[in-house]
XYZ file of C-alpha atoms in Angstrom:
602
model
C 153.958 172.459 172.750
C 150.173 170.811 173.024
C 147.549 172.809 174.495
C 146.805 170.598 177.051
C 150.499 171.105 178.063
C 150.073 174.822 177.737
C 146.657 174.341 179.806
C 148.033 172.666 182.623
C 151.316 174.865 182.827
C 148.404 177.760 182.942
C 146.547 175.902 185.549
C 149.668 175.662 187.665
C 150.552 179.376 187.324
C 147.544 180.485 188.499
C 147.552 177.641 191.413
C 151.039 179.534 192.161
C 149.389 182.846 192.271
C 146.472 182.341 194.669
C 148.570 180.532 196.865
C 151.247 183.792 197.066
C 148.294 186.330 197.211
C 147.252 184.445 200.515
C 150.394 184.167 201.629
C 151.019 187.570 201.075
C 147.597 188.444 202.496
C 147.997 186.715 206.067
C 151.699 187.856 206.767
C 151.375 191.493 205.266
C 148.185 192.702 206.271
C 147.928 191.134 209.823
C 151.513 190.741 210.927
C 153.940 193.276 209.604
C 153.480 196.640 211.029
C 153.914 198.359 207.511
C 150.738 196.986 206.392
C 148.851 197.993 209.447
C 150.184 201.566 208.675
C 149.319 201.209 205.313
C 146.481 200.020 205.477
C 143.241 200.462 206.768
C 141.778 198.096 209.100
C 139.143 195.462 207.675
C 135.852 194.380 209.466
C 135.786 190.814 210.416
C 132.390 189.990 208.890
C 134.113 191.353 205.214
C 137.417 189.635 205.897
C 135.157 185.992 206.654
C 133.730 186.805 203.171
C 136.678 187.375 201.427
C 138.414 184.735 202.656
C 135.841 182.081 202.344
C 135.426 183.228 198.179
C 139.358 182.798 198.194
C 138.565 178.952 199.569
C 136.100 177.911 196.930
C 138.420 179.344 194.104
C 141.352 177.212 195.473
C 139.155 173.806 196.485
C 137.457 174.758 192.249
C 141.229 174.530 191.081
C 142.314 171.491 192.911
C 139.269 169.629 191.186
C 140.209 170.761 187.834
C 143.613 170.098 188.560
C 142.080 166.237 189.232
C 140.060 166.352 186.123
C 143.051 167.291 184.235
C 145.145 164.474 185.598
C 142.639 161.702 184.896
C 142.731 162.874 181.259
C 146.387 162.896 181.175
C 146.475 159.260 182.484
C 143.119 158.066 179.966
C 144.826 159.051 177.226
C 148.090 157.715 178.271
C 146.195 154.364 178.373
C 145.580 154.577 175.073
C 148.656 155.154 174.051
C 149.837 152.027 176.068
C 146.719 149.686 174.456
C 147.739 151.356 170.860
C 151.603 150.362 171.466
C 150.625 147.098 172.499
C 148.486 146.191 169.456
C 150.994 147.530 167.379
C 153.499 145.034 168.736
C 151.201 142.343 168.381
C 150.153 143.079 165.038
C 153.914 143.007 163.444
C 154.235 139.799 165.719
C 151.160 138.368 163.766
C 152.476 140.330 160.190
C 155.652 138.200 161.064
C 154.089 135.080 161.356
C 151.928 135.882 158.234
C 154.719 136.278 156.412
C 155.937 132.952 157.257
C 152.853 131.121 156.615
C 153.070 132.844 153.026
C 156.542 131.946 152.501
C 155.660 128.577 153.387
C 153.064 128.167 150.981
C 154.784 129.738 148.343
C 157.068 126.845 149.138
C 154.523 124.214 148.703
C 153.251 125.691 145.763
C 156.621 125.383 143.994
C 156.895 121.876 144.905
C 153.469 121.360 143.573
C 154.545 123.656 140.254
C 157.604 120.922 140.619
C 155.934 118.280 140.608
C 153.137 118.668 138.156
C 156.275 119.944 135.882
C 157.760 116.861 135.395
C 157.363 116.014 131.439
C 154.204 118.588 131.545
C 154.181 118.467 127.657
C 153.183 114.336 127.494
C 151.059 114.080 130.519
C 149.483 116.573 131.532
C 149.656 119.454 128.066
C 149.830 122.930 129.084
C 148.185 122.701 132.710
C 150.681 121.853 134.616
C 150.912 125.124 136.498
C 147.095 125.023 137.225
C 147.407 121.598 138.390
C 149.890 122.718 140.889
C 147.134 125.489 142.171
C 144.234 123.303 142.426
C 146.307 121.043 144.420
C 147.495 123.694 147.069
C 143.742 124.775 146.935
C 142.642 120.824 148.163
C 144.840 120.963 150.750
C 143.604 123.778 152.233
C 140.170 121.692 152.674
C 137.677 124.656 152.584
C 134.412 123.209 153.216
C 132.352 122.961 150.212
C 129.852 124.833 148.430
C 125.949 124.219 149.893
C 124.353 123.608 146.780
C 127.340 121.277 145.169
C 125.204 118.155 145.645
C 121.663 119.790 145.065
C 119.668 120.758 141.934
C 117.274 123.709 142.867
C 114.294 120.924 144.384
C 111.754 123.465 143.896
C 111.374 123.715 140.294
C 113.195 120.351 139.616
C 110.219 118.527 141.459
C 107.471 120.426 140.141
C 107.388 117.417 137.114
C 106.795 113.807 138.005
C 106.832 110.818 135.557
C 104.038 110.135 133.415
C 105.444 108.544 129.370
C 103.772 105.030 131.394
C 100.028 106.541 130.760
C 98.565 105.525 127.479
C 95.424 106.799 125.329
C 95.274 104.711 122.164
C 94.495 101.581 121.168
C 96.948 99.283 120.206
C 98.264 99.118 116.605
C 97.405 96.167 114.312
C 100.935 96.602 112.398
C 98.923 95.453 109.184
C 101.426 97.264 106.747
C 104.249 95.105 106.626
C 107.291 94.336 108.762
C 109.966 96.774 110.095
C 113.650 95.209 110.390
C 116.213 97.837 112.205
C 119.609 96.959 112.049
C 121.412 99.888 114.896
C 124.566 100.938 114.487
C 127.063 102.670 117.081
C 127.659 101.780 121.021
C 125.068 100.822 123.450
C 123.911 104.364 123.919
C 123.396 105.237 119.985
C 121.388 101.731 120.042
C 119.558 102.745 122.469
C 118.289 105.744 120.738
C 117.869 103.867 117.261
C 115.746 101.319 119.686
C 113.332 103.516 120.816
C 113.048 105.328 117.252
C 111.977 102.367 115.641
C 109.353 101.564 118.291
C 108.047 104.709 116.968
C 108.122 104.473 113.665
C 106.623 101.049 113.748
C 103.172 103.150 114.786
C 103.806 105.795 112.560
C 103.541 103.417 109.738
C 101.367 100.678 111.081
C 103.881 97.969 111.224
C 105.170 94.877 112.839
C 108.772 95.572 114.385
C 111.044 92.397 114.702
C 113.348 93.117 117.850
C 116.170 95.295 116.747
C 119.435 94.137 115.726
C 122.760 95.735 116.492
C 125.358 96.098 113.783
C 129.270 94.773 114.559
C 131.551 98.150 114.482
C 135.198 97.968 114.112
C 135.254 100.946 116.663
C 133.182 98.975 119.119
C 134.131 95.378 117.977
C 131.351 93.823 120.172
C 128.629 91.078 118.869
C 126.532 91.624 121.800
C 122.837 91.662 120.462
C 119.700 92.877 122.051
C 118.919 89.824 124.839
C 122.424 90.049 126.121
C 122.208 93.553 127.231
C 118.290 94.472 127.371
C 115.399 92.048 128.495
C 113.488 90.831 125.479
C 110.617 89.469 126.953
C 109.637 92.465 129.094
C 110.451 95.084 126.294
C 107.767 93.071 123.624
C 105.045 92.616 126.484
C 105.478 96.161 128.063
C 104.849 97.689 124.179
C 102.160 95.432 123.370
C 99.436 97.624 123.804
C 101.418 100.204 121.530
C 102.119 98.027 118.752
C 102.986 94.975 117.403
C 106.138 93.014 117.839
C 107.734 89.515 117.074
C 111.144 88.345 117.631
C 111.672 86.999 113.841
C 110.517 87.650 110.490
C 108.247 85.319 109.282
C 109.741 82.014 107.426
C 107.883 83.610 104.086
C 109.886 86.758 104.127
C 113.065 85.190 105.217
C 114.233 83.799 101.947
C 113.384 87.256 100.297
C 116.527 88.876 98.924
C 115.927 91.979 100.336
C 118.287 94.068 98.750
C 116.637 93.026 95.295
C 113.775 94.022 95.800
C 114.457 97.346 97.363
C 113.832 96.871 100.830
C 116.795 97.806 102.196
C 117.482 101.495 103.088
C 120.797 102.826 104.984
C 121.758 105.909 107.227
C 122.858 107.513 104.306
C 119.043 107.114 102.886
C 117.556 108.764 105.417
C 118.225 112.161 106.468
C 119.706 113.148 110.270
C 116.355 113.915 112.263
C 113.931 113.535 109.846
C 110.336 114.139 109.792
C 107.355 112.106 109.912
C 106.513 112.929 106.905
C 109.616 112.106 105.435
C 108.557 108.386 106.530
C 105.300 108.171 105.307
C 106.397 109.657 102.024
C 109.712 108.019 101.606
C 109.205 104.303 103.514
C 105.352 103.327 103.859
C 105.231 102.809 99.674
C 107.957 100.384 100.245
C 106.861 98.298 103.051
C 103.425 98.185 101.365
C 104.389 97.511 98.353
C 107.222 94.642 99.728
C 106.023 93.855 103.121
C 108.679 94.500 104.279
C 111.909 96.948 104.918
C 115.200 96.648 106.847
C 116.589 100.015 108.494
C 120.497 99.537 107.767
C 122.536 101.197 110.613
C 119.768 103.210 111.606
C 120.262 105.441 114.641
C 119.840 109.007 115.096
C 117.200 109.672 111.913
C 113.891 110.896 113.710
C 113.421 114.468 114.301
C 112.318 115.581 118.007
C 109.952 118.062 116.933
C 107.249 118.373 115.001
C 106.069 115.118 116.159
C 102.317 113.759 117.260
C 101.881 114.472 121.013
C 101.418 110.294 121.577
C 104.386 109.112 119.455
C 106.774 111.626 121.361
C 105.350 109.915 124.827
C 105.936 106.415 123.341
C 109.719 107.132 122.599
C 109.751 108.524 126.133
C 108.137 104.990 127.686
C 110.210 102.738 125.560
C 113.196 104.738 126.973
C 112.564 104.810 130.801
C 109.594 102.292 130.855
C 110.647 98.946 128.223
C 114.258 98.794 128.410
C 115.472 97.068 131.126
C 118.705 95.468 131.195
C 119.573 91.464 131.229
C 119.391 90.152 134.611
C 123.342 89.156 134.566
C 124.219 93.088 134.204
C 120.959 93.759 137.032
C 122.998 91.467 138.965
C 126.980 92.783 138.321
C 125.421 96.754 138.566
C 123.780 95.886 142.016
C 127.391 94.431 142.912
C 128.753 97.696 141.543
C 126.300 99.965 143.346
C 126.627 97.908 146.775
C 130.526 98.512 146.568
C 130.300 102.179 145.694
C 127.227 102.619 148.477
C 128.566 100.281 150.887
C 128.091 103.279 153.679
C 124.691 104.218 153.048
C 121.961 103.113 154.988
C 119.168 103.451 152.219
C 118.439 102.241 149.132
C 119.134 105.370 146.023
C 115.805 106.408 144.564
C 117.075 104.850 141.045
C 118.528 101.271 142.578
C 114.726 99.656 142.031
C 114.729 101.227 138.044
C 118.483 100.148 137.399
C 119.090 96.885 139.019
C 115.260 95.613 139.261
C 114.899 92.734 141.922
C 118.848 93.248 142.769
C 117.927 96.262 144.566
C 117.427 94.202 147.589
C 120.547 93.180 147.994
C 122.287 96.167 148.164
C 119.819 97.256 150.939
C 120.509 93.920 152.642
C 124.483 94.529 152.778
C 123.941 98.440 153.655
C 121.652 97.201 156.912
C 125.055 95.646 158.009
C 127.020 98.802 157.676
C 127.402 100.782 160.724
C 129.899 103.541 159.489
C 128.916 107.239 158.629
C 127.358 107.302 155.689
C 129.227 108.387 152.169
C 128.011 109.265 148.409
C 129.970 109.445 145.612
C 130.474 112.346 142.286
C 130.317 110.020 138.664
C 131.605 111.553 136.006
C 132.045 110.379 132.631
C 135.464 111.055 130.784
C 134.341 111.091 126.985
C 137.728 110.792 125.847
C 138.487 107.870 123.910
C 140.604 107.647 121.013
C 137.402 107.336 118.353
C 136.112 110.783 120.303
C 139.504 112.597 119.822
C 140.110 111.545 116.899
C 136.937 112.737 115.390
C 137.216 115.898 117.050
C 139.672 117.341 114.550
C 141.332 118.889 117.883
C 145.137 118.813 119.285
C 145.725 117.980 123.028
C 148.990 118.548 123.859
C 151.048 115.792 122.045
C 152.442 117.338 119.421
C 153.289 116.102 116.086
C 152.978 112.709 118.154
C 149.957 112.978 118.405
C 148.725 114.607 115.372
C 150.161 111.902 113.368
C 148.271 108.681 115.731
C 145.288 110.353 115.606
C 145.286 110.694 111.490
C 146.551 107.652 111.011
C 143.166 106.113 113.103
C 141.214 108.774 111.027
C 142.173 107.095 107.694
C 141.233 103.298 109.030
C 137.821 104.134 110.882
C 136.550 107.721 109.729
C 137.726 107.468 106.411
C 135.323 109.940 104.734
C 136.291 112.847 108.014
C 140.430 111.783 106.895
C 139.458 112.639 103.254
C 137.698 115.631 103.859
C 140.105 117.263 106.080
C 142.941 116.379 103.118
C 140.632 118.498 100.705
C 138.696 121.172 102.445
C 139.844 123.632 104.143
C 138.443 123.078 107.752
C 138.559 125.626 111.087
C 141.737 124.909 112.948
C 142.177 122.992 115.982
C 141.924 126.435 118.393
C 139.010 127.659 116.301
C 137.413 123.929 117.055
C 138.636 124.443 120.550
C 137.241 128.208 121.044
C 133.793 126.788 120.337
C 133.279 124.784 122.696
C 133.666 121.684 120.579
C 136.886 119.243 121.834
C 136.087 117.394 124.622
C 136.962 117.980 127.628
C 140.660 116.297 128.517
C 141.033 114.545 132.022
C 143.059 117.291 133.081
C 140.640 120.296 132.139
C 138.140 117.608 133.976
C 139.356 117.841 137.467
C 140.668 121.481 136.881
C 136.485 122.294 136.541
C 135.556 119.702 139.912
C 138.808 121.345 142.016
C 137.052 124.889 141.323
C 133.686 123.903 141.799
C 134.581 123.127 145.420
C 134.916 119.194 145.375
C 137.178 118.562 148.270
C 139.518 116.205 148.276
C 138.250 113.517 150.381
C 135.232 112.887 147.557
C 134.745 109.075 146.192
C 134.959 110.219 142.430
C 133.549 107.101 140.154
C 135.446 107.523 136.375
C 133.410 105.984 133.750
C 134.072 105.197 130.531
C 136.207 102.789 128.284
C 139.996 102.913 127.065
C 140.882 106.680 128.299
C 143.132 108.033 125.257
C 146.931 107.957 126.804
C 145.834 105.039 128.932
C 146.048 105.169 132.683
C 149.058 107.519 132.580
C 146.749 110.156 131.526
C 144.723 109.541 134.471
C 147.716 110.891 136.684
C 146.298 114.689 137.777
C 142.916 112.657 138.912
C 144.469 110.125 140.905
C 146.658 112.852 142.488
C 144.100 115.657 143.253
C 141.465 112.595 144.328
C 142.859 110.065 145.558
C 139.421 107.801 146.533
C 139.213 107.483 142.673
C 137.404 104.530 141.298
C 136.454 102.307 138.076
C 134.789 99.369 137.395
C 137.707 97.623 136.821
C 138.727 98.552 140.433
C 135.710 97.827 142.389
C 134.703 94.104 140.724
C 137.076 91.621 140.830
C 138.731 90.356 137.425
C 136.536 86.872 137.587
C 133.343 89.360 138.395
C 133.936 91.310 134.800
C 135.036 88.042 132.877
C 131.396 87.547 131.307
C 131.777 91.138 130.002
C 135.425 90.942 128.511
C 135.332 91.883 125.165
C 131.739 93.324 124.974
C 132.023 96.983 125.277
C 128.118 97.630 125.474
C 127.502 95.508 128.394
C 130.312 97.375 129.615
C 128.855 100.481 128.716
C 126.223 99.704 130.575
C 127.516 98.770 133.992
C 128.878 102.518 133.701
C 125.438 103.819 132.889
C 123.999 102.061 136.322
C 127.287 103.643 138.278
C 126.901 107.057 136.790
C 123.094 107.092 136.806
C 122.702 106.290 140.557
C 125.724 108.547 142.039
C 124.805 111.561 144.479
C 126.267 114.554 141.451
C 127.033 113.415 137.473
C 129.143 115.613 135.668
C 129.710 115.230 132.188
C 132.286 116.414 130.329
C 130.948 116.570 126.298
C 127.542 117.342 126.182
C 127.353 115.433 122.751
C 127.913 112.115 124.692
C 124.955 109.763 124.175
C 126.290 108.189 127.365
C 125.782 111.598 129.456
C 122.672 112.468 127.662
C 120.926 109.300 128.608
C 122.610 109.348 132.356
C 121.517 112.870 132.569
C 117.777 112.472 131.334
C 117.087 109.361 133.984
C 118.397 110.685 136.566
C 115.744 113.929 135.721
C 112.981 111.251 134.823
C 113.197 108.771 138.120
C 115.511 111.438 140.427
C 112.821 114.051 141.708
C 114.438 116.726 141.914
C 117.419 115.380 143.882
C 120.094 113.951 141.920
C 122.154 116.606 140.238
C 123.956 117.055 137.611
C 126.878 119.160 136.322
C 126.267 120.530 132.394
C 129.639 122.637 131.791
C 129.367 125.144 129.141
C 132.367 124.311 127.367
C 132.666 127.342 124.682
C 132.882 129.200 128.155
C 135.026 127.163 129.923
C 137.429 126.982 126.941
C 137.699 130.924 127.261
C 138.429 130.087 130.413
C 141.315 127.516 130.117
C 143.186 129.432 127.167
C 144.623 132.125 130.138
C 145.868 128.680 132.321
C 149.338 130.138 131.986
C 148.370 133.501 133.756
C 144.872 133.323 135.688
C 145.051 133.280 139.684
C 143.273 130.208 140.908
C 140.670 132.863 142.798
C 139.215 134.254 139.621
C 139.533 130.662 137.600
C 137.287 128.959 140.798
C 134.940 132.069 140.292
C 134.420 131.977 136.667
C 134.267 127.964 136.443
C 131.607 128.541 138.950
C 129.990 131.256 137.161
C 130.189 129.237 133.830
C 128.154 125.863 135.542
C 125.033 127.696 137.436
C 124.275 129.073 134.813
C 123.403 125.353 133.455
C 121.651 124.436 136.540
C 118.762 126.315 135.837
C 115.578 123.868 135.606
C 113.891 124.148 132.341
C 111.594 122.557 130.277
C 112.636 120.544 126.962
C 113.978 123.278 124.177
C 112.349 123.086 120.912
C 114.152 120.339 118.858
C 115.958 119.118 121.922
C 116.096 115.022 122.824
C 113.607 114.075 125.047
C 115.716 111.332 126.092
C 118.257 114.324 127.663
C 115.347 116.304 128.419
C 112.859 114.825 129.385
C 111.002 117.806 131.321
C 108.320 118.161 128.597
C 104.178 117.348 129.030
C 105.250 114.161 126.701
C 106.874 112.366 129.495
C 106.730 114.283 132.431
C 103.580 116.044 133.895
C 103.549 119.391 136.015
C 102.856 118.278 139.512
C 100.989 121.970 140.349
């Protein structure tokens, strides 16, 4: 029994008691004639007394009897308000349980779907697939900082590779012929290398060449992607330049005379000194030499404070594309922007006087503005296939890939026959396969992307075609291309010419709201990601992944909960947004956050 049971029986006993000693009291003591004998007779001021003390103990008991019962009934309204949240909360568990049950259902249709032939489309992540698609469609709103670089530090640098303090070169030791091999990026690079090398060595650079590549198979040369005319004026006072050799040197058989010198001449990244040791006899002593497939063969550091900025101004300041891909990129931009009502703060530096025209078309837009995520899939059959690594195929696979190997990488197909090389998971644990499409849109699904984003894909013939495409097109559905946005007759002057291609992609990807890249040893991606630093300040972001720590990541896809893979993918890419200056040794043209090109604004 409780004590406040056993208190209020008490109570009631003793309630019982005075009430019988009263009683008793009145009807023996002042009625029966027993008492009177037995008793003696009382005084009335002493029997007032008494009985008034016997009146305050009995009105003192009925209030505590009161007390008592408004306890009793509190805490019997608690035990009402505790049953009734207790009903309500298995009513609620119930429901729970059928919103889990439900889900689990929709998972399994997702596991279902993404199932189907797993192996050939989508390798070994189909059961992620199926997670990050139940995760979109619970449309969580997105992270704050997935559109922002830290605007802080990334504005503290402004540009500044414009600002000179020379005089101009006299290119009075000969002539400088560059033949650069590789896509429109890799040109790129060679272009801007030779610019500097022409004042390294005081000589006269004819406007570069490019070399045909039976990977690229384009014959586009330097006028039909970049504009001539502005690229020799804007270097002029840096050094000397001329569109042709002169009609002396023409006839010279170069190669005779020991003028020409290849790639495989000339060390990866090397030195100034290497140049003035190894090249300057030669042009002095011939008047001339011709760079054969040059490209990636001038070191980043140690290098002269001046020539550094002058491979930083020919990049961002002297190449400007032809005005027919100004033109088609402002068409591109206007149909990827056609929401926003203001111009991007790269339009002017990418499209030139075709910036108006977007700004025109957006004036007439009256719906809620949009922006869109570029990101580049690096994952063309040349890429794979020089990765050395496996992606789900099978033998397949293994076999297309060699077989392309032997025709355009013959030396990498021979080498892999006789040396024993790491194996395609030890290639893959470092960090070094490119990313696939599907490991793509796993990393943007866990980074918080929802699944309403415009999502621009750039890049050219996606290995496995648009099949492999699939998991994008069915976790974000407002995907785009090129090839979607202009018209067939609108990319006919660019059929067949995979650099002015190229570069329609680097406009679409350079002016987009977030970049991510997928292979940080694109060109493409290094370029996109260094303008966009250069011209963006400090508000056009970009997504780095680490990919030795997002491969770590990918090799538990069979067992990881989507939770902990969204919190480790995010993990793994803040700690790349971190603004930093240019690492030692590191391209400026990726980095450009270096006193070279860019000065401290404090």
């Amino acid at each position: 029994m409780s004590s406040n049971h056993l208190l209020i029986e008490s109570d009631k006993e003793h309630e019982t008691l005075d009430r019988s000693s009263a009683s008793n009291f009145f009807s023996g003591s002042l009625c029966t004639p027993s008492s009177r004998q037995s008793s003696p007779r009382m005084e009335p001021s002493r029997f007032l007394k008494k009985m008034k003390r016997k009146g305050e103990k009995a009105w003192y008991k009925r209030k505590r009897v009161k007390s008592l019962v408004g306890v009793i009934g509190l805490i019997c309204f608690f035990f009402v308000v505790n049953w009734f949240m207790l009903v309500s909360l298995q009513y609620h568990g119930r429901k729970t349980n059928d919103f889990v049950n439900s889900s689990s259902v929709s998972v399994k249709k997702e596991l279902k779907k993404f199932g189907k032939g797993k192996r050939s489309q989508y390798g070994v992540y189909g059961r992620m697939l199926a997670l990050a698609a139940h995760a979109l469609a619970e449309n969580k709103r997105e992270p704050k900082d997935l559109w922002r670089e830290p605007v802080v530090p990334a504005s503290a640098w402004m540009p500044c590779a414009d600002q000179r303090n020379w005089e101009p070169s006299g290119g009075n030791n000969g002539y400088i012929l560059v033949t650069a091999n590789g896509g429109m990026n890799q040109q790129r690079v060679a272009i801007c290398n030779a610019v500097v090398l022409a004042r390294l060595l005081n000589a006269t650079l004819v406007v570069p060449k490019f070399m045909y590549s039976s990977v690229w198979r384009d014959v586009s040369q330097f006028s039909d992607i970049y504009q001539e005319e502005h690229f020799i004026n804007y270097l002029t006072p840096d050094i000397r330049m001329v569109k042709e050799l002169p009609n002396r040197l023409q006839s010279l058989d170069l190669e005779a005379i020991g003028s020409v010198v290849t790639d495989v001449d000339i060390p990866k990244e090397s030195k100034p000194s290497f140049y003035l040791k190894n090249i300057l006899p030669i042009l002095l002593r011939n008047g001339v030499v011709h760079l054969l497939g040059f490209g990636n063969r001038l070191a980043f550091d140690p290098i002269p404070f001046q020539l550094q900025r002058l491979r930083c101004r020919c990049n961002f300041h002297a190449l400007q594309f032809a005005p027919k891909i100004q033109e088609t990129g402002a068409l591109l931009l206007r149909r990827l922007l056609k929401h926003e009502g203001h111009s991007g703060p790269l339009d002017h530096y990418l499209v030139g006087p075709y910036a108006d025209s977007i700004m025109k078309e957006k004036r007439g837009q009256s719906a809620k503005a949009s922006r869109y995520l570029a990101i580049h899939l690096r994952f063309e059959i040349d890429m794979v296939a020089h990765s050395l690594c496996e992606f789900g195929g099978g033998e397949e696979e293994r076999q297309e890939l060699e077989k392309y190997r032997e025709i355009h990488f013959p030396a990498l197909a021979h080498l892999k026959k006789t040396t024993k090389l790491p194996s395609p998971a030890e290639i893959r644990s470092e960090g070094l396969c490119p990313l696939t499409p599907e490991e793509a849109v796993l990393m943007l699904a866990a980074l918080g992307f929802n699944r309403k984003t415009h999502v621009f894909v750039a890049g050219a013939q996606i290995y496995g075609g648009t099949r492999r495409l699939g998991a994008l097109n069915s976790l974000y559905p407002y995907l785009v291309t090129k090839e979607n946005l202009l018209s067939a007759t609108e990319l006919e002057p660019f059929k067949n010419f995979s650099s002015q291609l190229a570069a329609l992609d680097f406009i679409g990807c350079t002016a987009a709201n977030a970049f991510a890249m997928t292979d940080s040893g694109s060109q493409l991606s290094s370029l996109v990601s260094g303008y966009r630093i250069y011209y963006g300040g400090g508000k056009m972001p970009t997504i780095r992944p680490n990919k030795r720590r997002l491969a770590a990541i990918f090799v538990k896809n069979s067992t990881i909960e989507w939770k902990v893979f969204e919190q480790r993918v995010r993990k793994a890419v803040r700690q790349t947004k971190h603004i930093q200056s240019r690492p030692k040794g590191r391209s400026v043209y990726r980095y450009p956050r270096c006193k070279e090109c860019m000065c401290p604004t404090d």
